[in-house]
Amino acid sequence: MRPFTIHTGIAAPLLQANLDTDQIIPARFLHRARDEGYGDQLFHDLRRHDDGEPRLGFILNQHPFDQATILIAGSNFGCGSSREHAVWALGDAGFRVVVAPSFGDIFFNNALNNGLLTIVAPPEILRTLADGLAADPTTPLTVSLKEQTVDGPDGFRFAFDIDPYRKQALLIGASEIQMTLQHRDAISSFETAHARRHPWLVPSLPTNTRKGAEANG
Amino acid sequence: MSRTLFDKVWDSHAITRRQDGMTLLFVDRHYVHDGTRQAFQQIEKERLSVRRPDLTFGTPDHYVATKPAAKPDPLFEDMVAALETNTRKWEIMNFGVGSPNQGIVHVVAPELGLTLPGALIVCGDSHTATHGAVGALAFGIGASEIAHVLATQTLWQKKPKRMRISVTGTLPPGVVAKDLVLAIIGRIGAAGGTGHAIEYGGPAIRDLSMEARMTLCNMSIEAGARCGMVAPDETTFDYVRERPYAPTGENLELALAAWRDLVSDPDAVFDSEVVFDAGEVAPTVTWGTSPETALPITEHVPDPAFIENAEKRRGVEEALQYMALTPGMALSEIVIDRVFIGSCTNGRIEDIRAAAEAARGRRAVVPAAVIPGSARVKAAAEAEGLDVILREAGFEWREPGCSMCVGMNGDIVQPGERCASTSNRNFAGRQGRGSRTHLLSPAMAVAAAVTGRLTDIRTLKS
């Protein structure tokens, strides 16, 4: 995971509520391999007309927001499908931070697992921020994870909360799997005790159906 | 200390807790589908292996072709083939295309008895919430988390808050679980359950069949919740017993004894409580681009002119524009272009029965397709002759899969077309670019198919 320490960039307001992962990246694009990147498909149908031409009314097609790396979003951002591609598309398109009043729970986890900082901020702060950006769109915001602050135009500043563990993982860019594997012994002993307490939860399937799986013959 | 149902299942899966409140949970069942390819790639890239293939089960659903004659797109075939390859490599049971057990993962796993009360279940799909219907703790996860579960059989989670939705009274005739859940989301909002685990309880929930409870729990995610649960009872035990992979003999006796304790203690405290009267629910449809835009079919499309809050007004205006609807028009005047019956919300045998009952002796006037949720549902429906009734009424009868719910297999609603759908999402572009989706129950979908507009099933019956 790409570490996150401090980031300065243009912020784009996209304040629509309930902006779901289907809109962040439509379902028809999900089969692409991860290393091919998803940035060009971010907000595809909001961003482009049917013939592929950019919709000029869409905020991310307007200067300076076409350079944005911070998204100021509406409530329940990233609701809907669990598709992590939504986070990949944001990251591949250069976004490092999304600030919103609330997030879809799965999206929120997906984002932090990929080094995309999700900041929850009250609607009043977001409105003030959006108003400030409307007056002064070219002044970048600075987001410091270490200080847990966002600094904007005219000395505007707010502090945000983040889970301390998530913060640590983001700061060093740690892979969660590697960190969990340090708990290997605890997992193994739990596994044994759990199977003893709940023997019905371990499926006892004939080994000949186990290997090779059903439809594989 | 008294605990909720959720707490009991959570606590019995907690391996370790960190100071910051994150808990490492043990996973009893990990379901993988044909959209899981990137997670398997991550495992290989990081040179890890699958820790518990015996607790991992696969079936392709999102990308499978559901039109038997259609030549599938090679890109989609690749996704299905990748699941075959990955499950074979890791010796994971895969109910592949052609298997009598293939289908939508959230339909297949309960009907096979893989989904059990008190189990902790995850899957890379938000509608994993479905499995909470049997009293399991089940939630959807992202690709990184799938890789994490494959490698460790565990998942870090922050304990959600607990919300209880008590449903009193009884559902009126012609009103079903789909109407109830749409009405609930209409009331609490698409973010109403964010950060919460919902427990559904009360007499109206006790009266629901297992399959109806699955419809209800399935859409918990559309209320923003992490999961939905119903405490297991005799209805649950009768459903689970005798399923092919359910425990048997002494194991079943042990299980039943443990499952009977899976209820919230009488004095358990919930972070929030909602009380809902089932008697007030009418057949419900959505008009907009979020499931929270649910209204009784007897109502009218909202008029933004009467909305004071500027942000809400703009939201309604945008949704009306996308959906091409006139403010104030009756919902029953909305003319539809096609009908889709299926999905993990409403692709089970009871849903097909309800559809066939409504369709019997009638005729669809717009293209309408019924896509069974699984090969078992398809076989059961055919054994009961439901496919014949539906075909005679002009409905297309297809192969199992997710199909037009999300259109990942190429079955999409054309731009500008309006679809009455038994699925779970009406987001802009969900069923294809420019598609317009109205969510409703299977019987209501049939009513729409035979009249060509959104129609109150109760008026159709009289």
XYZ file of C-alpha atoms in Angstrom:
679
model
C 0.000 0.000 0.000
C 1.156 3.502 -0.864
C 1.958 5.403 2.350
C 0.077 8.587 3.183
C 1.742 11.327 5.216
C 0.877 14.783 3.959
C -0.847 15.752 0.758
C -1.443 19.075 -0.922
C -3.749 19.323 -3.903
C -6.705 20.893 -5.641
C -10.047 19.927 -4.104
C -13.171 19.381 -6.185
C -16.668 19.654 -4.704
C -19.024 16.857 -5.810
C -21.672 17.194 -3.163
C -24.393 14.890 -4.483
C -25.680 12.553 -1.732
C -25.663 8.742 -2.083
C -23.119 8.724 -4.910
C -22.826 4.949 -5.237
C -20.011 2.732 -6.474
C -21.991 1.943 -9.656
C -21.552 5.599 -10.583
C -17.962 5.812 -9.418
C -17.249 2.990 -11.852
C -19.977 1.289 -13.884
C -20.299 -2.515 -13.745
C -19.298 -3.034 -17.364
C -15.670 -2.102 -16.642
C -14.934 -4.448 -13.765
C -13.189 -7.265 -15.606
C -10.031 -5.306 -16.403
C -6.847 -6.591 -14.709
C -5.688 -4.498 -11.781
C -2.364 -3.481 -13.336
C -4.102 -1.980 -16.386
C -5.495 0.805 -14.181
C -9.020 2.138 -13.797
C -8.387 5.897 -13.751
C -9.834 6.573 -17.197
C -13.114 4.948 -16.151
C -13.664 6.975 -12.974
C -17.211 8.442 -12.929
C -17.367 7.337 -16.548
C -21.038 7.950 -17.257
C -21.158 11.201 -15.322
C -18.009 12.388 -17.017
C -18.737 11.523 -20.627
C -21.585 11.646 -23.097
C -22.709 8.476 -24.883
C -20.286 9.224 -27.757
C -17.349 9.494 -25.331
C -17.068 13.279 -25.499
C -16.594 14.928 -22.077
C -19.647 16.430 -20.384
C -18.497 19.998 -19.833
C -20.964 20.504 -16.985
C -19.331 17.819 -14.871
C -17.102 19.353 -12.216
C -14.060 17.155 -12.866
C -14.061 18.280 -16.506
C -13.644 21.918 -15.477
C -10.395 23.713 -14.769
C -8.839 23.645 -12.171
C -10.889 20.693 -10.893
C -9.599 18.463 -13.699
C -6.369 18.569 -11.679
C -8.084 17.665 -8.401
C -6.604 15.073 -6.072
C -8.993 15.717 -3.171
C -12.720 15.091 -3.468
C -15.278 16.905 -1.309
C -18.267 14.592 -1.475
C -21.876 14.338 -0.295
C -23.295 12.065 2.386
C -23.201 8.263 2.066
C -20.441 8.461 -0.560
C -19.495 5.056 -1.985
C -22.692 3.299 -0.936
C -23.876 0.197 -2.756
C -21.753 -2.532 -4.286
C -18.589 -3.796 -2.562
C -16.539 -3.282 -5.753
C -13.054 -2.170 -4.741
C -12.628 -0.956 -8.325
C -14.341 2.245 -7.157
C -11.398 2.933 -4.862
C -8.874 1.817 -7.473
C -10.429 4.172 -10.036
C -10.175 7.121 -7.640
C -6.579 6.245 -6.768
C -5.562 5.618 -10.377
C -7.042 8.992 -11.352
C -4.792 10.642 -8.776
C -7.173 11.095 -5.843
C -5.586 10.685 -2.409
C -8.330 12.025 -0.131
C -12.131 11.976 -0.027
C -13.907 14.148 2.544
C -17.613 13.446 3.118
C -20.234 13.613 5.899
C -20.520 9.808 5.763
C -19.357 6.871 3.649
C -20.658 3.473 2.632
C -19.089 1.095 5.161
C -17.466 -1.288 2.685
C -16.126 1.557 0.564
C -14.624 3.143 3.668
C -12.649 -0.027 4.491
C -11.652 -0.557 0.871
C -10.313 2.999 0.650
C -8.104 2.746 3.710
C -6.781 -0.620 2.513
C -5.556 1.138 -0.625
C -4.018 4.281 0.812
C -6.979 6.499 -0.060
C -7.661 8.633 3.012
C -11.359 8.915 3.831
C -12.201 11.797 6.162
C -15.562 12.170 7.843
C -16.506 15.823 8.362
C -19.773 17.435 9.458
C -21.931 18.892 6.646
C -21.459 22.454 7.961
C -17.696 22.198 7.594
C -18.076 20.723 4.123
C -20.394 23.509 3.084
C -17.987 26.167 4.350
C -15.192 24.357 2.569
C -17.163 24.123 -0.684
C -18.069 27.828 -0.467
C -14.424 28.713 0.101
C -13.409 26.627 -2.899
C -16.063 28.223 -5.073
C -14.552 31.630 -4.296
C -10.979 30.456 -4.575
C -10.736 27.171 -6.490
C -7.053 27.303 -7.329
C -5.789 27.409 -3.746
C -4.949 23.875 -2.792
C -5.899 22.098 0.420
C -3.263 20.507 2.608
C -4.164 17.319 4.405
C -1.819 16.160 7.133
C -2.434 12.684 8.414
C 0.125 13.091 11.153
C -1.537 16.256 12.494
C -5.033 15.057 11.492
C -5.816 18.436 9.958
C -7.093 19.909 6.717
C -5.939 23.423 5.808
C -7.672 25.457 3.142
C -8.048 28.966 1.740
C -8.114 31.980 4.083
C -6.699 30.142 7.073
C -9.605 27.709 7.085
C -8.662 24.654 9.128
C -10.434 21.675 10.612
C -9.261 18.638 12.530
C -10.488 15.115 11.803
C -10.610 11.822 13.668
C -9.048 8.614 12.460
C -8.703 5.229 14.023
C -5.102 5.151 15.458
C -4.309 1.764 13.937
C -5.539 2.794 10.509
C -3.493 5.951 10.853
C -0.360 3.999 11.646
C -0.921 1.574 8.768
C -1.471 4.451 6.329
C 1.578 6.363 7.529
C 3.884 3.431 6.863
C 1.896 1.894 3.996
C 1.725 -1.456 5.748
C 0.046 -4.432 4.121
C -2.696 -5.651 6.398
C -2.149 -9.319 5.519
C 1.480 -9.220 6.618
C 0.471 -7.593 9.877
C -2.237 -10.179 10.505
C 0.147 -13.028 9.821
C 2.017 -11.909 12.942
C -1.054 -13.229 14.801
C -0.651 -16.666 13.205
C -0.383 -18.488 16.534
C -3.451 -16.807 17.979
C -5.389 -17.683 14.824
C -4.279 -21.320 14.969
C -5.221 -21.815 18.592
C -8.552 -20.055 18.091
C -9.246 -22.215 15.048
C -8.747 -25.418 17.051
C -10.882 -24.290 19.991
C -13.581 -22.916 17.690
C -13.859 -26.224 15.829
C -14.152 -28.041 19.164
C -16.900 -25.701 20.367
C -18.770 -25.672 17.039
C -18.025 -29.025 15.370
C -21.009 -28.579 13.012
C -19.373 -25.574 11.406
C -16.601 -27.623 9.828
C -18.138 -29.179 6.751
C -17.384 -32.880 6.434
C -17.376 -33.401 2.722
C -16.162 -36.527 1.002
C -12.621 -35.861 -0.193
C -13.406 -36.976 -3.731
C -15.892 -34.098 -4.115
C -13.561 -31.779 -2.246
C -10.732 -31.943 -4.719
C -11.351 -30.936 -8.275
C -14.780 -29.514 -7.397
C -18.152 -30.584 -8.636
C -18.408 -29.239 -12.132
C -14.791 -30.060 -12.894
C -15.762 -33.735 -12.839
C -23.985 -8.675 30.855
C -26.924 -8.919 28.497
C -26.067 -9.159 24.871
C -27.792 -8.807 21.542
C -27.904 -11.634 19.004
C -25.242 -9.762 17.075
C -22.966 -9.521 20.133
C -23.241 -13.255 20.775
C -22.180 -14.234 17.281
C -19.512 -11.536 17.151
C -18.016 -12.528 20.529
C -17.825 -16.208 19.597
C -15.675 -15.292 16.562
C -13.348 -12.741 18.162
C -9.733 -13.945 18.091
C -8.086 -10.833 19.442
C -8.870 -7.184 19.981
C -6.574 -4.248 19.479
C -6.435 -1.232 21.766
C -8.165 0.841 19.113
C -11.226 -1.411 19.152
C -10.586 -3.352 15.940
C -11.337 -7.054 16.331
C -9.820 -9.948 14.427
C -12.709 -12.261 13.545
C -12.598 -15.878 12.480
C -14.474 -16.614 9.256
C -16.573 -19.818 9.072
C -17.654 -19.471 5.464
C -16.021 -17.545 2.647
C -18.007 -17.489 -0.582
C -16.190 -16.575 -3.780
C -17.798 -15.735 -7.123
C -16.574 -14.905 -10.600
C -15.792 -11.306 -9.690
C -13.116 -12.465 -7.240
C -10.284 -12.741 -9.759
C -8.259 -9.744 -8.576
C -8.160 -11.070 -4.990
C -6.721 -14.396 -6.161
C -4.178 -12.435 -8.214
C -3.159 -10.549 -5.069
C -2.631 -13.823 -3.180
C -0.314 -15.063 -5.927
C 1.523 -11.768 -6.189
C 2.228 -11.741 -2.456
C 3.198 -15.445 -2.571
C 0.544 -16.444 -0.058
C -1.688 -19.471 0.006
C -5.316 -20.189 0.826
C -5.468 -21.076 4.500
C -8.810 -22.904 4.658
C -9.988 -24.146 1.268
C -12.465 -26.378 3.145
C -14.290 -23.287 4.439
C -14.251 -21.564 1.039
C -16.951 -22.191 -1.592
C -17.280 -20.838 -5.103
C -19.940 -20.433 -7.733
C -19.992 -18.184 -10.798
C -22.955 -15.806 -10.960
C -22.156 -12.240 -12.071
C -20.668 -13.011 -15.485
C -22.482 -16.219 -16.516
C -24.641 -16.083 -19.622
C -28.310 -16.638 -18.765
C -29.543 -16.887 -22.334
C -28.751 -20.452 -23.362
C -28.468 -19.663 -27.068
C -26.422 -16.489 -26.702
C -22.739 -16.560 -27.527
C -21.070 -15.152 -24.424
C -18.536 -12.360 -24.643
C -14.997 -13.814 -24.301
C -14.249 -11.236 -21.579
C -17.106 -12.582 -19.469
C -16.153 -16.187 -20.207
C -12.649 -15.365 -18.962
C -14.028 -14.242 -15.608
C -15.972 -17.494 -15.187
C -12.958 -19.522 -16.322
C -10.701 -17.683 -13.848
C -12.907 -18.841 -10.979
C -12.663 -22.437 -12.236
C -8.892 -22.191 -12.515
C -8.414 -20.551 -9.133
C -10.733 -22.889 -7.252
C -9.135 -25.933 -8.880
C -5.653 -24.699 -8.080
C -6.503 -24.115 -4.409
C -8.799 -27.146 -4.078
C -11.818 -25.022 -3.291
C -15.260 -26.487 -3.917
C -16.690 -24.735 -6.956
C -20.270 -25.160 -8.112
C -19.411 -24.306 -11.690
C -21.560 -23.742 -14.759
C -23.398 -26.985 -15.433
C -23.340 -28.063 -11.792
C -26.794 -28.787 -10.321
C -25.764 -26.434 -7.498
C -24.592 -23.416 -9.535
C -26.322 -20.071 -9.145
C -26.262 -16.739 -7.376
C -24.007 -17.213 -4.373
C -26.574 -15.776 -1.953
C -29.241 -18.150 -3.238
C -27.010 -21.223 -3.497
C -25.288 -21.141 -0.097
C -28.462 -21.097 2.058
C -30.252 -23.686 -0.072
C -27.274 -26.061 0.239
C -27.142 -25.643 4.020
C -23.687 -24.060 3.892
C -25.144 -20.960 5.526
C -25.849 -21.814 9.160
C -27.137 -19.956 12.236
C -24.392 -18.442 14.351
C -21.797 -18.686 11.564
C -19.621 -15.774 10.467
C -19.876 -15.445 6.710
C -18.139 -13.113 4.274
C -18.181 -12.684 0.508
C -16.918 -10.082 -1.923
C -20.419 -8.857 -2.580
C -22.439 -6.360 -0.593
C -25.558 -8.549 -0.604
C -23.855 -11.072 1.664
C -26.200 -9.469 4.214
C -28.743 -12.010 2.887
C -27.303 -14.827 5.004
C -28.202 -12.990 8.212
C -31.726 -14.309 7.651
C -30.782 -17.586 9.365
C -29.117 -15.808 12.292
C -25.636 -15.754 10.788
C -23.349 -12.728 10.957
C -22.709 -12.007 7.316
C -21.191 -9.067 5.546
C -19.832 -7.995 2.211
C -16.137 -7.198 1.807
C -13.837 -5.671 -0.797
C -11.101 -7.283 -2.889
C -8.254 -6.561 -0.431
C -10.335 -8.085 2.329
C -11.099 -11.142 0.178
C -7.352 -11.657 -0.244
C -6.956 -11.196 3.515
C -9.592 -13.844 4.249
C -8.134 -16.242 1.686
C -4.702 -15.938 3.294
C -5.670 -15.830 6.972
C -9.327 -16.997 7.282
C -9.818 -13.869 9.376
C -10.959 -10.299 8.994
C -10.330 -7.117 11.023
C -13.543 -5.319 11.770
C -14.638 -2.409 13.849
C -17.635 -3.449 15.918
C -20.694 -1.780 14.428
C -23.457 -0.251 16.529
C -26.617 -2.251 17.036
C -29.971 -1.224 15.629
C -33.199 -3.102 16.219
C -36.056 -2.812 13.775
C -39.163 -4.241 15.403
C -41.983 -4.961 13.006
C -45.363 -5.258 14.689
C -48.724 -6.330 13.266
C -49.181 -8.373 10.103
C -48.544 -7.629 6.475
C -51.839 -6.981 4.637
C -52.882 -9.353 1.831
C -50.849 -8.817 -1.347
C -47.995 -7.219 0.616
C -44.713 -9.132 0.931
C -41.207 -8.871 2.403
C -39.960 -6.815 -0.563
C -42.611 -4.178 0.099
C -41.703 -4.209 3.778
C -37.983 -3.704 3.229
C -38.538 -0.971 0.631
C -40.885 0.768 3.085
C -38.289 0.478 5.853
C -35.555 1.970 3.644
C -38.005 4.677 2.557
C -38.449 5.548 6.234
C -34.884 5.348 7.593
C -33.084 6.384 4.396
C -30.263 4.913 2.302
C -27.775 5.906 5.005
C -30.121 5.233 7.923
C -28.270 2.092 8.964
C -24.695 3.218 8.216
C -22.261 1.860 10.803
C -24.924 -0.464 12.232
C -25.807 -4.124 12.376
C -29.582 -4.417 12.103
C -31.590 -7.053 13.945
C -35.106 -7.474 12.599
C -37.597 -8.711 15.153
C -41.216 -8.626 16.183
C -44.295 -10.648 15.282
C -44.352 -9.701 11.597
C -40.784 -10.987 11.183
C -41.589 -14.233 13.028
C -44.415 -14.756 10.521
C -42.078 -14.479 7.532
C -40.808 -17.572 5.737
C -37.049 -18.165 5.546
C -36.946 -16.964 1.943
C -38.867 -13.793 2.798
C -36.392 -13.117 5.610
C -33.580 -13.447 3.058
C -35.205 -10.784 0.870
C -35.408 -8.543 3.919
C -31.822 -9.073 5.117
C -30.525 -8.858 1.541
C -31.526 -5.217 1.278
C -30.099 -4.187 4.674
C -27.110 -2.927 2.711
C -29.423 -0.551 0.800
C -30.206 1.048 4.166
C -26.447 1.488 4.599
C -26.173 -1.234 7.263
C -23.174 -3.523 7.637
C -25.480 -6.541 7.968
C -29.011 -7.617 8.833
C -29.996 -10.495 11.091
C -33.049 -12.402 12.245
C -32.852 -14.601 15.347
C -33.169 -18.255 14.357
C -36.388 -20.035 15.331
C -38.305 -23.184 14.353
C -38.827 -21.725 10.845
C -35.043 -21.466 10.535
C -34.331 -24.919 11.927
C -36.924 -26.506 9.628
C -35.310 -24.734 6.682
C -31.737 -25.704 7.541
C -32.343 -29.347 8.513
C -32.024 -31.824 5.662
C -30.152 -29.428 3.382
C -27.363 -31.283 1.555
C -24.443 -29.736 3.450
C -26.233 -29.106 6.758
C -24.963 -30.913 9.859
C -26.508 -34.295 10.616
C -26.840 -36.722 13.529
C -25.059 -35.780 16.720
C -23.630 -32.619 15.132
C -27.125 -31.445 14.285
C -28.309 -32.036 17.860
C -25.353 -30.069 19.221
C -25.986 -27.335 16.695
C -29.704 -27.048 17.477
C -28.960 -26.744 21.206
C -26.515 -23.903 20.498
C -28.768 -22.224 17.940
C -31.644 -21.956 20.422
C -29.500 -19.549 22.462
C -29.044 -17.235 19.490
C -31.492 -14.551 20.589
C -31.006 -11.088 22.025
C -31.290 -11.165 25.801
C -34.571 -9.596 26.997
C -32.779 -6.601 28.514
C -30.171 -6.213 25.769
C -29.589 -2.598 24.816
C -29.531 -1.419 21.206
C -27.894 1.799 20.048
C -31.027 2.656 18.132
C -34.546 1.293 17.891
C -37.100 1.629 15.118
C -40.661 0.356 15.403
C -42.553 -0.352 12.241
C -46.182 -1.354 11.766
C -46.481 -4.016 9.075
C -50.200 -3.299 8.822
C -49.441 0.072 7.253
C -47.278 -1.265 4.436
C -48.728 -1.231 0.916
C -47.284 -2.696 -2.284
C -44.259 -0.455 -2.757
C -42.206 0.786 -5.715
C -39.277 3.152 -6.147
C -39.493 6.154 -8.422
C -35.943 7.555 -8.254
C -32.274 6.589 -8.292
C -31.890 5.435 -4.684
C -33.819 2.644 -2.932
C -34.916 5.253 -0.379
C -37.217 6.741 -3.015
C -39.743 4.033 -2.147
C -43.460 4.860 -2.001
C -46.752 2.967 -1.902
C -47.963 2.315 -5.456
C -51.053 4.394 -4.643
C -48.859 7.495 -4.221
C -47.516 10.136 -6.587
C -44.051 11.126 -7.740
C -42.847 13.953 -5.449
C -42.948 17.548 -6.598
C -39.698 19.388 -5.815
C -41.634 22.660 -5.597
C -42.913 21.490 -2.214
C -39.489 20.574 -0.802
C -38.036 23.288 1.413
C -34.523 21.925 1.968
C -32.489 23.111 -1.029
C -30.167 20.123 -1.126
C -33.035 17.628 -0.979
C -34.904 19.564 -3.635
C -31.916 19.442 -5.965
C -31.574 15.707 -5.335
C -35.225 15.100 -6.220
C -34.945 17.297 -9.321
C -31.898 15.390 -10.543
C -33.562 12.017 -9.921
C -36.745 13.107 -11.713
C -34.703 14.283 -14.662
C -32.705 11.056 -14.858
C -35.865 8.973 -14.506
C -37.764 11.216 -16.992
C -40.759 11.618 -14.672
C -43.175 14.501 -14.238
C -43.551 15.874 -10.696
C -46.837 14.893 -9.105
C -47.752 12.152 -11.593
C -49.340 8.989 -10.196
C -46.882 6.109 -9.825
C -49.463 3.888 -11.525
C -49.158 6.053 -14.665
C -45.505 5.154 -15.162
C -45.210 3.198 -18.398
C -42.500 0.551 -18.425
C -40.481 -1.021 -21.258
C -39.347 -4.300 -19.738
C -39.492 -6.511 -16.681
C -36.775 -8.427 -14.869
C -37.642 -11.044 -12.248
C -34.690 -12.585 -10.448
C -31.541 -11.559 -8.482
C -30.288 -12.452 -5.007
C -33.168 -10.424 -3.598
C -36.010 -12.182 -5.387
C -34.704 -15.169 -7.357
C -35.765 -17.904 -4.919
C -38.442 -20.541 -5.442
C -41.091 -18.656 -3.431
C -40.483 -15.621 -5.636
C -40.949 -17.680 -8.799
C -44.132 -19.172 -7.287
C -45.465 -15.687 -6.544
C -44.631 -14.573 -10.069
C -46.271 -17.636 -11.647
C -49.390 -17.218 -9.512
C -49.764 -13.617 -10.659
C -49.000 -14.496 -14.285
C -51.325 -17.478 -14.582
C -53.810 -16.881 -17.385
C -52.470 -13.428 -18.154
C -50.206 -12.073 -20.903
C -47.110 -9.907 -20.702
C -47.338 -6.881 -23.004
C -43.659 -5.890 -22.693
C -40.496 -8.034 -22.827
C -40.233 -9.823 -19.495
C -37.647 -12.339 -18.314
C -37.563 -14.647 -15.309
C -34.077 -15.675 -14.235
C -34.043 -18.292 -11.457
C -31.540 -17.638 -8.697
C -29.969 -21.075 -8.935
C -30.016 -24.320 -10.867
C -31.924 -25.847 -7.937
C -34.542 -23.108 -8.055
C -34.850 -23.653 -11.800
C -35.253 -27.412 -11.399
C -37.806 -27.004 -8.574
C -39.810 -24.468 -10.582
C -39.854 -26.748 -13.601
C -40.917 -29.706 -11.453
C -43.869 -27.606 -10.289
C -44.697 -26.479 -13.831
C -44.087 -22.813 -13.009
C -41.940 -22.354 -16.109
C -44.874 -23.469 -18.269
C -47.253 -20.983 -16.637
C -44.724 -18.186 -17.065
C -43.866 -19.108 -20.656
C -47.553 -19.298 -21.571
C -47.926 -15.799 -20.140
C -45.188 -14.618 -22.484
C -42.298 -14.525 -20.016
C -38.832 -15.623 -21.056
C -37.513 -18.463 -18.848
C -33.742 -18.383 -18.460
C -30.662 -19.962 -16.887
C -29.539 -19.035 -13.355
C -27.311 -16.017 -12.655
C -27.268 -12.363 -11.585
C -28.002 -11.257 -15.146
C -29.953 -8.011 -15.564
C -29.662 -6.989 -11.910
C -26.255 -5.519 -12.673
C -25.746 -6.390 -16.337
C -22.200 -7.637 -15.895
C -22.910 -10.570 -18.236
C -24.039 -8.192 -20.963
C -27.795 -8.420 -20.195
C -28.440 -4.725 -19.937
C -31.376 -2.374 -20.092
C -30.931 -0.043 -23.076
C -30.332 3.698 -22.567
C -33.603 5.442 -21.729
C -35.476 2.173 -21.205
C -37.544 1.778 -18.059
C -37.333 -1.557 -16.273
C -39.561 -2.905 -13.500
C -37.121 -5.049 -11.557
C -37.227 -7.333 -8.526
C -33.537 -6.580 -7.882
C -32.087 -4.396 -5.138
C -30.642 -1.271 -6.753
C -32.090 1.489 -8.888
C -28.896 3.551 -9.091
C -28.293 5.644 -12.187
C -26.749 3.334 -14.786
C -27.038 0.264 -12.569
C -28.706 -1.901 -15.220
C -26.742 -0.306 -18.054
C -25.925 3.229 -19.094
C -29.025 5.434 -19.046
C -31.218 2.614 -17.704
C -34.162 3.528 -15.486
C -35.022 1.025 -12.778
C -38.103 0.695 -10.588
C -37.757 -1.761 -7.721
C -40.738 -3.902 -6.719
C -41.815 -7.396 -5.634
C -42.140 -10.378 -8.031
C -45.954 -10.224 -8.111
C -45.814 -6.465 -8.692
C -43.288 -7.041 -11.494
C -45.762 -9.406 -13.137
C -48.537 -6.847 -12.699
C -46.317 -4.337 -14.490
C -45.527 -6.833 -17.249
C -49.174 -7.615 -18.012
C -50.381 -3.991 -17.950
C -47.286 -2.257 -19.311
C -47.189 0.208 -16.416
C -46.545 0.156 -12.672
C -49.676 -1.450 -11.257
C -51.086 -2.237 -7.836
C -51.193 -6.033 -7.686
C -54.331 -5.774 -5.522
C -56.263 -4.097 -8.330
C -55.112 -6.761 -10.747
C -56.479 -9.524 -8.547
C -59.946 -8.036 -8.152
